[in-house]
mmCIF file of C-alpha atoms and ligand atoms in Angstrom:
data_model
loop_
_atom_site.group_PDB
_atom_site.id
_atom_site.type_symbol
_atom_site.label_atom_id
_atom_site.label_comp_id
_atom_site.label_asym_id
_atom_site.label_seq_id
_atom_site.Cartn_x
_atom_site.Cartn_y
_atom_site.Cartn_z
ATOM 1 C CA MET A 1 0.000 0.000 0.000
ATOM 2 C CA SER A 2 1.494 3.312 -0.958
ATOM 3 C CA GLN A 3 -1.295 5.804 -0.504
ATOM 4 C CA VAL A 4 0.042 9.106 0.769
ATOM 5 C CA LYS A 5 -2.076 11.140 3.170
ATOM 6 C CA ILE A 6 -1.033 14.683 3.976
ATOM 7 C CA VAL A 7 -2.939 16.355 6.795
ATOM 8 C CA ASN A 8 -2.653 20.077 7.557
ATOM 9 C CA VAL A 9 1.030 20.189 6.739
ATOM 10 C CA THR A 10 2.761 23.529 7.146
ATOM 11 C CA LYS A 11 6.430 24.376 6.767
ATOM 12 C CA GLN A 12 7.826 27.574 8.135
ATOM 13 C CA PHE A 13 11.321 28.814 7.280
ATOM 14 C CA GLY A 14 11.778 31.796 9.611
ATOM 15 C CA GLU A 15 9.263 34.336 8.342
ATOM 16 C CA VAL A 16 8.439 32.390 5.175
ATOM 17 C CA LYS A 17 5.533 29.934 5.138
ATOM 18 C CA ALA A 18 6.844 27.766 2.300
ATOM 19 C CA VAL A 19 3.878 25.372 2.599
ATOM 20 C CA ASN A 20 0.650 26.468 4.237
ATOM 21 C CA CYS A 21 -1.892 23.927 5.479
ATOM 22 C CA PHE A 22 -1.499 21.329 2.742
ATOM 23 C CA ASN A 23 -4.227 18.639 2.761
ATOM 24 C CA GLU A 24 -4.519 15.887 0.193
ATOM 25 C CA ILE A 25 -4.725 12.130 -0.248
ATOM 26 C CA ILE A 26 -2.732 10.635 -3.105
ATOM 27 C CA ARG A 27 -4.213 7.252 -3.872
ATOM 28 C CA ASP A 28 -2.357 4.006 -4.330
ATOM 29 C CA GLY A 29 -1.132 3.741 -7.937
ATOM 30 C CA GLU A 30 -2.011 7.338 -8.760
ATOM 31 C CA PHE A 31 0.217 9.754 -10.724
ATOM 32 C CA VAL A 32 -0.209 13.173 -9.120
ATOM 33 C CA SER A 33 1.676 16.327 -10.064
ATOM 34 C CA ILE A 34 2.331 19.290 -7.829
ATOM 35 C CA LEU A 35 2.363 22.228 -10.234
ATOM 36 C CA GLY A 36 3.102 25.872 -9.588
ATOM 37 C CA PRO A 37 5.522 28.733 -10.227
ATOM 38 C CA SER A 38 9.046 28.782 -8.892
ATOM 39 C CA GLY A 39 9.160 29.360 -5.131
ATOM 40 C CA CYS A 40 5.571 28.234 -4.450
ATOM 41 C CA GLY A 41 6.619 25.415 -2.106
ATOM 42 C CA LYS A 42 6.632 22.329 -4.375
ATOM 43 C CA THR A 43 10.102 21.069 -3.491
ATOM 44 C CA THR A 44 9.538 21.750 0.199
ATOM 45 C CA MET A 45 6.337 19.649 0.152
ATOM 46 C CA LEU A 46 8.054 16.807 -1.691
ATOM 47 C CA ARG A 47 11.055 16.869 0.655
ATOM 48 C CA MET A 48 8.701 16.625 3.641
ATOM 49 C CA ILE A 49 7.081 13.519 2.100
ATOM 50 C CA ALA A 50 10.555 12.079 1.516
ATOM 51 C CA GLY A 51 11.733 12.954 5.026
ATOM 52 C CA PHE A 52 14.528 15.344 4.013
ATOM 53 C CA GLU A 53 12.615 18.174 5.640
ATOM 54 C CA LYS A 54 10.597 18.145 8.855
ATOM 55 C CA ALA A 55 7.072 19.606 8.745
ATOM 56 C CA SER A 56 6.470 22.458 11.217
ATOM 57 C CA GLU A 57 2.888 21.235 11.689
ATOM 58 C CA GLY A 58 0.680 18.399 10.528
ATOM 59 C CA GLU A 59 0.923 14.711 9.711
ATOM 60 C CA ILE A 60 2.116 12.666 6.765
ATOM 61 C CA TYR A 61 1.117 9.025 6.265
ATOM 62 C CA ILE A 62 2.635 6.623 3.741
ATOM 63 C CA GLY A 63 0.532 3.493 3.393
ATOM 64 C CA ASN A 64 -0.985 2.873 6.785
ATOM 65 C CA SER A 65 1.829 4.258 8.872
ATOM 66 C CA VAL A 66 2.464 7.761 10.069
ATOM 67 C CA VAL A 67 5.929 8.904 8.965
ATOM 68 C CA SER A 68 5.742 12.456 10.279
ATOM 69 C CA SER A 69 3.710 14.034 13.049
ATOM 70 C CA ASP A 70 4.650 17.075 15.064
ATOM 71 C CA LYS A 71 1.910 16.283 17.608
ATOM 72 C CA ASN A 72 3.066 12.738 18.330
ATOM 73 C CA LYS A 73 6.740 13.483 17.820
ATOM 74 C CA VAL A 74 7.060 10.948 15.014
ATOM 75 C CA PHE A 75 9.708 11.354 12.333
ATOM 76 C CA VAL A 76 10.692 8.385 10.189
ATOM 77 C CA PRO A 77 14.009 9.013 8.358
ATOM 78 C CA PRO A 78 14.064 8.941 4.518
ATOM 79 C CA GLU A 79 15.746 5.534 4.191
ATOM 80 C CA LYS A 80 12.954 3.915 6.215
ATOM 81 C CA ARG A 81 10.091 5.413 4.172
ATOM 82 C CA GLY A 82 10.324 2.979 1.242
ATOM 83 C CA ILE A 83 10.505 5.686 -1.384
ATOM 84 C CA GLY A 84 12.516 6.363 -4.521
ATOM 85 C CA MET A 85 13.441 9.932 -5.325
ATOM 86 C CA VAL A 86 14.855 11.771 -8.338
ATOM 87 C CA PHE A 87 16.113 15.314 -7.974
ATOM 88 C CA GLN A 88 16.230 18.136 -10.496
ATOM 89 C CA SER A 89 20.028 18.065 -10.620
ATOM 90 C CA TYR A 90 20.112 14.347 -11.254
ATOM 91 C CA ALA A 91 23.422 14.016 -9.467
ATOM 92 C CA VAL A 92 24.956 10.863 -10.861
ATOM 93 C CA TRP A 93 28.456 10.184 -9.594
ATOM 94 C CA PRO A 94 30.985 10.934 -12.336
ATOM 95 C CA HIS A 95 33.604 8.502 -11.006
ATOM 96 C CA MET A 96 31.234 5.516 -11.008
ATOM 97 C CA ASN A 97 29.988 3.663 -14.059
ATOM 98 C CA VAL A 98 26.285 3.242 -14.713
ATOM 99 C CA PHE A 99 26.079 -0.099 -12.905
ATOM 100 C CA ASP A 100 27.737 1.228 -9.748
ATOM 101 C CA ASN A 101 25.664 4.407 -9.776
ATOM 102 C CA VAL A 102 22.469 2.372 -9.833
ATOM 103 C CA ALA A 103 23.816 -0.193 -7.347
ATOM 104 C CA TYR A 104 24.817 2.447 -4.794
ATOM 105 C CA PRO A 105 21.622 2.517 -2.679
ATOM 106 C CA LEU A 106 21.782 -1.288 -2.339
ATOM 107 C CA LYS A 107 25.495 -1.338 -1.543
ATOM 108 C CA ILE A 108 25.117 0.998 1.411
ATOM 109 C CA LYS A 109 22.365 -1.309 2.680
ATOM 110 C CA LYS A 110 24.877 -4.191 2.569
ATOM 111 C CA ILE A 111 22.723 -6.342 0.330
ATOM 112 C CA PRO A 112 24.497 -9.497 -1.005
ATOM 113 C CA LYS A 113 26.376 -9.053 -4.282
ATOM 114 C CA TYR A 114 24.405 -11.552 -6.370
ATOM 115 C CA GLU A 115 21.161 -9.907 -5.330
ATOM 116 C CA ILE A 116 22.521 -6.450 -6.175
ATOM 117 C CA LYS A 117 23.448 -7.695 -9.625
ATOM 118 C CA LYS A 118 19.980 -9.078 -10.234
ATOM 119 C CA LYS A 119 18.231 -5.926 -9.060
ATOM 120 C CA VAL A 120 20.520 -3.503 -10.885
ATOM 121 C CA ASN A 121 20.145 -5.401 -14.155
ATOM 122 C CA LYS A 122 16.391 -5.305 -13.784
ATOM 123 C CA ALA A 123 16.424 -1.544 -13.060
ATOM 124 C CA LEU A 124 18.740 -0.911 -16.031
ATOM 125 C CA GLU A 125 16.408 -2.873 -18.284
ATOM 126 C CA THR A 126 13.449 -0.814 -17.075
ATOM 127 C CA VAL A 127 15.168 2.464 -17.973
ATOM 128 C CA HIS A 128 16.606 1.003 -21.220
ATOM 129 C CA LEU A 129 20.238 1.266 -20.143
ATOM 130 C CA ASP A 130 21.133 -2.433 -20.006
ATOM 131 C CA GLN A 131 23.597 -1.904 -22.866
ATOM 132 C CA TYR A 132 25.343 0.921 -21.002
ATOM 133 C CA ALA A 133 26.193 -0.649 -17.646
ATOM 134 C CA ASP A 134 29.965 -0.133 -18.079
ATOM 135 C CA ARG A 135 29.864 3.443 -19.306
ATOM 136 C CA PHE A 136 30.731 6.457 -17.221
ATOM 137 C CA PRO A 137 28.349 9.456 -17.003
ATOM 138 C CA SER A 138 30.653 11.583 -19.188
ATOM 139 C CA GLN A 139 30.053 9.070 -21.988
ATOM 140 C CA LEU A 140 26.280 9.504 -21.765
ATOM 141 C CA SER A 141 23.822 12.090 -23.070
ATOM 142 C CA GLY A 142 21.767 14.229 -20.660
ATOM 143 C CA GLY A 143 18.736 12.006 -21.190
ATOM 144 C CA GLN A 144 20.734 8.864 -20.494
ATOM 145 C CA GLN A 145 22.197 10.401 -17.329
ATOM 146 C CA GLN A 146 18.707 11.235 -16.165
ATOM 147 C CA ARG A 147 17.740 7.622 -16.821
ATOM 148 C CA VAL A 148 20.636 6.532 -14.594
ATOM 149 C CA ALA A 149 19.178 8.675 -11.808
ATOM 150 C CA LEU A 150 15.763 7.170 -12.502
ATOM 151 C CA GLY A 151 17.233 3.655 -12.455
ATOM 152 C CA ARG A 152 18.903 4.386 -9.122
ATOM 153 C CA SER A 153 15.580 5.540 -7.661
ATOM 154 C CA LEU A 154 13.867 2.351 -8.873
ATOM 155 C CA VAL A 155 16.469 -0.191 -7.810
ATOM 156 C CA GLY A 156 15.088 -0.482 -4.270
ATOM 157 C CA GLU A 157 11.692 -1.342 -5.825
ATOM 158 C CA PRO A 158 9.839 1.505 -4.120
ATOM 159 C CA GLU A 159 6.061 1.638 -4.096
ATOM 160 C CA LEU A 160 6.246 5.408 -3.984
ATOM 161 C CA LEU A 161 8.349 7.434 -6.394
ATOM 162 C CA LEU A 162 8.974 11.145 -5.839
ATOM 163 C CA LEU A 163 10.277 13.197 -8.757
ATOM 164 C CA ASP A 164 11.371 16.829 -8.463
ATOM 165 C CA GLU A 165 11.498 18.520 -11.891
ATOM 166 C CA PRO A 166 13.423 15.535 -13.257
ATOM 167 C CA LEU A 167 13.270 16.689 -16.880
ATOM 168 C CA SER A 168 13.992 20.382 -16.570
ATOM 169 C CA ASN A 169 17.665 20.045 -17.537
ATOM 170 C CA LEU A 170 16.845 18.271 -20.797
ATOM 171 C CA ASP A 171 16.110 19.806 -24.165
ATOM 172 C CA ALA A 172 12.497 20.132 -25.325
ATOM 173 C CA LYS A 173 12.345 17.064 -27.605
ATOM 174 C CA LEU A 174 13.925 14.748 -25.083
ATOM 175 C CA ARG A 175 11.687 16.113 -22.347
ATOM 176 C CA GLU A 176 8.635 15.074 -24.330
ATOM 177 C CA SER A 177 9.835 11.545 -24.985
ATOM 178 C CA MET A 178 10.932 11.076 -21.352
ATOM 179 C CA ARG A 179 7.404 11.975 -20.222
ATOM 180 C CA PHE A 180 6.106 8.859 -21.929
ATOM 181 C CA GLU A 181 8.944 6.723 -20.615
ATOM 182 C CA ILE A 182 8.279 7.745 -17.016
ATOM 183 C CA LYS A 183 4.555 7.141 -17.493
ATOM 184 C CA GLU A 184 5.227 3.682 -18.911
ATOM 185 C CA ILE A 185 7.554 2.744 -16.060
ATOM 186 C CA GLN A 186 4.915 3.872 -13.566
ATOM 187 C CA LYS A 187 2.262 1.682 -15.203
ATOM 188 C CA LYS A 188 4.556 -1.289 -15.524
ATOM 189 C CA LEU A 189 5.731 -1.162 -11.906
ATOM 190 C CA ASN A 190 2.335 -0.042 -10.615
ATOM 191 C CA MET A 191 3.836 2.689 -8.444
ATOM 192 C CA THR A 192 2.366 5.755 -6.840
ATOM 193 C CA VAL A 193 4.132 8.803 -8.289
ATOM 194 C CA ILE A 194 4.273 12.359 -6.977
ATOM 195 C CA TYR A 195 5.780 14.565 -9.631
ATOM 196 C CA VAL A 196 6.846 18.156 -9.023
ATOM 197 C CA THR A 197 7.018 20.529 -11.976
ATOM 198 C CA HIS A 198 6.519 24.151 -12.996
ATOM 199 C CA ASP A 199 5.774 23.000 -16.559
ATOM 200 C CA GLN A 200 2.045 22.850 -17.120
ATOM 201 C CA ALA A 201 2.259 20.808 -20.322
ATOM 202 C CA GLU A 202 4.271 18.172 -18.485
ATOM 203 C CA ALA A 203 1.740 18.017 -15.654
ATOM 204 C CA MET A 204 -1.201 17.896 -18.065
ATOM 205 C CA ALA A 205 0.296 15.134 -20.178
ATOM 206 C CA MET A 206 1.328 12.805 -17.371
ATOM 207 C CA SER A 207 -0.978 13.208 -14.406
ATOM 208 C CA ASP A 208 -4.109 11.510 -13.206
ATOM 209 C CA ARG A 209 -4.633 14.581 -11.048
ATOM 210 C CA ILE A 210 -2.848 17.902 -10.611
ATOM 211 C CA ILE A 211 -2.380 19.883 -7.411
ATOM 212 C CA VAL A 212 -1.898 23.543 -8.366
ATOM 213 C CA MET A 213 -0.041 25.591 -5.755
ATOM 214 C CA ASN A 214 0.743 29.253 -5.342
ATOM 215 C CA LYS A 215 2.572 30.926 -2.457
ATOM 216 C CA GLY A 216 2.501 27.756 -0.357
ATOM 217 C CA ILE A 217 -1.256 27.299 -0.709
ATOM 218 C CA ILE A 218 -3.174 24.726 -2.776
ATOM 219 C CA GLN A 219 -5.290 26.522 -5.371
ATOM 220 C CA GLN A 220 -7.021 23.564 -6.988
ATOM 221 C CA VAL A 221 -6.822 19.773 -7.100
ATOM 222 C CA ASP A 222 -8.432 18.108 -10.078
ATOM 223 C CA VAL A 223 -8.021 16.044 -13.245
ATOM 224 C CA PRO A 224 -6.100 17.880 -16.002
ATOM 225 C CA ASN A 225 -9.211 18.513 -18.077
ATOM 226 C CA ASN A 226 -11.012 20.309 -15.244
ATOM 227 C CA ILE A 227 -7.938 22.304 -14.290
ATOM 228 C CA TYR A 228 -7.924 23.678 -17.838
ATOM 229 C CA GLU A 229 -11.665 23.972 -18.492
ATOM 230 C CA LYS A 230 -12.852 24.850 -14.999
ATOM 231 C CA PRO A 231 -10.059 26.721 -13.233
ATOM 232 C CA ALA A 232 -11.019 27.484 -9.628
ATOM 233 C CA ASN A 233 -9.707 31.036 -9.694
ATOM 234 C CA GLU A 234 -7.880 33.610 -11.775
ATOM 235 C CA PHE A 235 -4.480 32.335 -10.720
ATOM 236 C CA VAL A 236 -5.169 28.839 -12.076
ATOM 237 C CA ALA A 237 -6.757 30.198 -15.275
ATOM 238 C CA ASP A 238 -3.682 32.330 -15.842
ATOM 239 C CA PHE A 239 -1.041 29.784 -14.901
ATOM 240 C CA ILE A 240 -2.481 26.938 -16.991
ATOM 241 C CA GLY A 241 -2.650 27.823 -20.662
ATOM 242 C CA LYS A 242 -3.225 31.232 -22.182
ATOM 243 C CA VAL A 243 -6.024 33.540 -21.216
ATOM 244 C CA ASN A 244 -7.486 37.020 -21.721
ATOM 245 C CA PHE A 245 -8.992 38.677 -18.643
ATOM 246 C CA ILE A 246 -11.662 41.309 -19.229
ATOM 247 C CA LYS A 247 -13.320 43.371 -16.494
ATOM 248 C CA GLY A 248 -17.100 43.608 -16.463
ATOM 249 C CA ILE A 249 -20.385 43.585 -14.571
ATOM 250 C CA SER A 250 -22.774 40.637 -14.698
ATOM 251 C CA ASN A 251 -26.504 40.947 -13.991
ATOM 252 C CA CYS A 252 -27.271 37.227 -14.467
ATOM 253 C CA GLU A 253 -28.644 37.862 -17.993
ATOM 254 C CA GLU A 254 -25.769 39.606 -19.671
ATOM 255 C CA VAL A 255 -22.263 40.809 -19.007
ATOM 256 C CA GLN A 256 -21.418 44.424 -19.516
ATOM 257 C CA LEU A 257 -17.789 44.345 -20.583
ATOM 258 C CA THR A 258 -16.894 47.723 -19.145
ATOM 259 C CA GLU A 259 -13.328 47.466 -20.328
ATOM 260 C CA LEU A 260 -14.372 46.870 -23.937
ATOM 261 C CA GLU A 261 -17.464 49.127 -23.802
ATOM 262 C CA CYS A 262 -19.835 46.467 -25.058
ATOM 263 C CA ASN A 263 -22.288 43.860 -23.770
ATOM 264 C CA ILE A 264 -22.669 40.153 -24.366
ATOM 265 C CA LYS A 265 -25.632 37.930 -23.501
ATOM 266 C CA TYR A 266 -24.593 35.425 -20.886
ATOM 267 C CA HIS A 267 -26.662 33.629 -18.245
ATOM 268 C CA SER A 268 -25.002 33.127 -14.896
ATOM 269 C CA VAL A 269 -25.787 33.214 -11.201
ATOM 270 C CA ILE A 270 -23.488 36.162 -10.616
ATOM 271 C CA ASN A 271 -24.953 39.602 -10.043
ATOM 272 C CA ASP A 272 -21.758 41.472 -9.344
ATOM 273 C CA ASN A 273 -18.508 42.833 -10.712
ATOM 274 C CA VAL A 274 -16.767 40.095 -12.649
ATOM 275 C CA ILE A 275 -13.585 39.175 -14.421
ATOM 276 C CA LEU A 276 -14.361 37.370 -17.631
ATOM 277 C CA ALA A 277 -11.723 34.881 -18.723
ATOM 278 C CA VAL A 278 -11.550 33.663 -22.295
ATOM 279 C CA ARG A 279 -8.851 31.506 -23.794
ATOM 280 C CA PRO A 280 -7.420 32.741 -27.122
ATOM 281 C CA GLU A 281 -8.461 29.530 -28.881
ATOM 282 C CA ASN A 282 -12.068 30.123 -27.798
ATOM 283 C CA ILE A 283 -12.359 33.358 -29.739
ATOM 284 C CA SER A 284 -13.392 33.450 -33.367
ATOM 285 C CA LEU A 285 -12.935 36.381 -35.712
ATOM 286 C CA ASN A 286 -15.269 37.420 -38.513
ATOM 287 C CA LYS A 287 -15.868 40.207 -40.950
ATOM 288 C CA GLU A 288 -19.599 40.548 -40.224
ATOM 289 C CA LYS A 289 -20.631 43.118 -37.669
ATOM 290 C CA GLY A 290 -20.824 41.763 -34.124
ATOM 291 C CA ASP A 291 -21.064 42.975 -30.529
ATOM 292 C CA ILE A 292 -17.321 43.242 -29.992
ATOM 293 C CA LYS A 293 -15.379 45.163 -32.629
ATOM 294 C CA GLY A 294 -11.655 45.552 -32.918
ATOM 295 C CA ASN A 295 -8.664 46.148 -35.154
ATOM 296 C CA ILE A 296 -5.973 43.625 -35.930
ATOM 297 C CA ILE A 297 -2.700 45.059 -34.614
ATOM 298 C CA GLY A 298 -0.497 41.977 -34.743
ATOM 299 C CA LYS A 299 -0.404 38.640 -36.436
ATOM 300 C CA PHE A 300 1.993 35.739 -35.956
ATOM 301 C CA TYR A 301 1.906 32.713 -38.198
ATOM 302 C CA LEU A 302 2.976 29.637 -36.207
ATOM 303 C CA GLY A 303 2.413 26.848 -38.714
ATOM 304 C CA ASP A 304 -0.516 25.077 -37.084
ATOM 305 C CA THR A 305 -2.113 28.251 -35.721
ATOM 306 C CA VAL A 306 -2.254 31.983 -36.305
ATOM 307 C CA ASP A 307 -1.828 34.122 -33.200
ATOM 308 C CA TYR A 308 -3.665 37.473 -33.524
ATOM 309 C CA ARG A 309 -3.477 40.594 -31.342
ATOM 310 C CA ILE A 310 -6.607 42.693 -31.600
ATOM 311 C CA ASN A 311 -7.153 46.173 -30.244
ATOM 312 C CA VAL A 312 -10.620 46.437 -28.717
ATOM 313 C CA ASN A 313 -11.239 49.817 -27.136
ATOM 314 C CA LYS A 314 -7.498 50.152 -26.348
ATOM 315 C CA LYS A 315 -7.329 46.710 -24.713
ATOM 316 C CA VAL A 316 -5.253 44.093 -26.501
ATOM 317 C CA ILE A 317 -7.077 40.785 -26.909
ATOM 318 C CA ARG A 318 -5.289 37.671 -28.094
ATOM 319 C CA ALA A 319 -7.008 35.169 -30.391
ATOM 320 C CA ILE A 320 -5.489 31.954 -31.694
ATOM 321 C CA ILE A 321 -7.054 30.557 -34.849
ATOM 322 C CA ARG A 322 -6.318 27.159 -36.377
ATOM 323 C CA ALA A 323 -4.317 27.863 -39.526
ATOM 324 C CA ASP A 324 -6.509 25.629 -41.696
ATOM 325 C CA ILE A 325 -9.635 27.685 -40.943
ATOM 326 C CA ASP A 326 -7.946 31.084 -40.707
ATOM 327 C CA SER A 327 -9.399 33.852 -42.915
ATOM 328 C CA ASN A 328 -6.040 35.532 -43.292
ATOM 329 C CA PHE A 329 -6.995 38.915 -41.846
ATOM 330 C CA LYS A 330 -4.532 41.732 -42.400
ATOM 331 C CA GLU A 331 -3.017 44.112 -39.891
ATOM 332 C CA GLY A 332 -5.232 47.183 -39.549
ATOM 333 C CA GLU A 333 -8.333 45.333 -40.693
ATOM 334 C CA GLU A 334 -11.537 45.871 -38.687
ATOM 335 C CA ILE A 335 -13.168 42.671 -37.505
ATOM 336 C CA SER A 336 -15.579 41.460 -34.848
ATOM 337 C CA LEU A 337 -14.882 38.917 -32.145
ATOM 338 C CA THR A 338 -17.083 36.109 -30.856
ATOM 339 C CA LEU A 339 -16.291 34.655 -27.444
ATOM 340 C CA ASN A 340 -17.237 30.988 -27.787
ATOM 341 C CA LYS A 341 -16.534 29.771 -24.288
ATOM 342 C CA ILE A 342 -16.030 31.996 -21.289
ATOM 343 C CA ILE A 343 -15.425 31.659 -17.577
ATOM 344 C CA LEU A 344 -16.675 34.231 -15.085
ATOM 345 C CA PHE A 345 -14.973 34.958 -11.814
ATOM 346 C CA LYS A 346 -16.416 37.260 -9.207
ATOM 347 C CA ASP A 347 -14.063 40.182 -9.060
ATOM 348 C CA ASN A 348 -12.477 38.864 -5.868
ATOM 349 C CA GLY A 349 -10.707 36.085 -7.698
ATOM 350 C CA GLN A 350 -12.559 33.376 -5.773
ATOM 351 C CA CYS A 351 -15.733 31.904 -7.181
ATOM 352 C CA SER A 352 -16.040 30.496 -10.677
ATOM 353 C CA ASP A 353 -18.999 29.797 -12.847
ATOM 354 C CA ILE A 354 -18.591 27.886 -16.062
ATOM 355 C CA LYS A 355 -21.029 27.800 -18.916
ATOM 356 C CA ILE A 356 -20.788 27.553 -22.627
ATOM 357 C CA THR A 357 -22.258 30.439 -24.562
ATOM 358 C CA THR A 358 -24.359 29.467 -27.553
HETATM 359 N N1 LIG B 1 16.101 25.673 3.525
HETATM 360 C C1 LIG B 1 15.413 26.788 3.337
HETATM 361 N N2 LIG B 1 15.592 27.859 4.138
HETATM 362 C C2 LIG B 1 14.881 28.981 3.995
HETATM 363 N N3 LIG B 1 13.940 29.159 3.048
HETATM 364 C C3 LIG B 1 13.696 28.146 2.211
HETATM 365 C C4 LIG B 1 14.429 26.910 2.300
HETATM 366 N N4 LIG B 1 13.967 26.078 1.334
HETATM 367 C C5 LIG B 1 13.019 26.768 0.669
HETATM 368 N N5 LIG B 1 12.845 28.003 1.177
HETATM 369 C C6 LIG B 1 11.873 29.012 0.718
HETATM 370 O O1 LIG B 1 10.603 28.405 0.695
HETATM 371 C C7 LIG B 1 9.855 28.826 -0.440
HETATM 372 C C8 LIG B 1 9.460 27.622 -1.269
HETATM 373 O O2 LIG B 1 10.621 27.057 -1.873
HETATM 374 P P1 LIG B 1 10.583 25.735 -2.729
HETATM 375 O O3 LIG B 1 9.814 24.696 -2.001
HETATM 376 O O4 LIG B 1 11.968 25.403 -3.106
HETATM 377 O O5 LIG B 1 9.755 26.201 -3.998
HETATM 378 P P2 LIG B 1 9.578 25.518 -5.439
HETATM 379 O O6 LIG B 1 10.130 24.149 -5.385
HETATM 380 O O7 LIG B 1 8.106 25.565 -5.686
HETATM 381 O O8 LIG B 1 10.322 26.396 -6.403
HETATM 382 C C9 LIG B 1 10.735 29.820 -1.174
HETATM 383 O O9 LIG B 1 10.374 31.099 -0.753
HETATM 384 C C10 LIG B 1 12.130 29.458 -0.704
HETATM 385 O O10 LIG B 1 12.976 30.565 -0.766
HETATM 386 MG MG1 LIG B 2 11.685 23.305 -6.582
#
């Protein structure tokens, strides 16, 4: 059993609350990402699960046992938590070959040689490095070195694997292919994985669920689709994907877009000042007259899409149109915008209300 239960965990570094009242249950066999900007407390949370950092408050359970509790003065050291961990700086030892790097955690546990050999070979096979056992890190590519670190974290056959931005030192192409490799290893070994990243595409592609954090506080926990389509607040809408925010006032029947000086029909339960969020790909542009008029002030052809900047009443709105259905508008041209799918937030950044406009 490798469910992880985190109850009211807080970590204080002097004045800084790096993690503030973190509560979540990561289920056995689940792949969960902790996603957020740099400095939001991701590494600190992961290190507390691993036991490299002591929580100031709260409890952490791995499986059925408590591994950290300030109340009951419990603190199980990292090597007794049954976890594998990969760090951002993958830290393979340059003076050891691949085999010895991967064997290291078993050697310090004084496991018999023949057993080490069996386990290391299995781990190397899993990370596709069985042909490279004799090589030294300097003879390997960045991706292969990261696989050595991954192999080393798997060699103890952990039920829980913790990964802290393991791909951020790799180039973009390799990063994408490693995502699938890590996912495959997780499925094959049926592990629980907690994956820390600031890269939203990575989190979206790999995770069963995503925990979005900002300033030490959980903002939303949900499946990737809901994080994107139903962000809980402006921070999440902004951090995940691209978005235009437009100020307005909703009276349940329509939204007066004060910033754009126009109105759109939109039923909602909000009778208040609002922030309307619309993703650039949910805007369409047309020549016919509509409610929202603007001028094209910028246009970027990106192969699969065309990325437009449109001036609407001095506010720049971004619209991304699929290249195959793009009407090839010119800079300076007057067009109208249709907002196909919008999200309303009360203008306190808290409550959300999702509907599809028709
Ligand atoms: N050992 C430490 N001592 C003091 N402050 C720390 C320490 N580790 C992290 N912090 C602070 O805690 C906050 C969260 O850091 P961290 O967990 O590393 O964020 P992330 O991994 O999301 O980038 C930051 O403000 C950071 O400066
Ligand atoms: Mg970090």
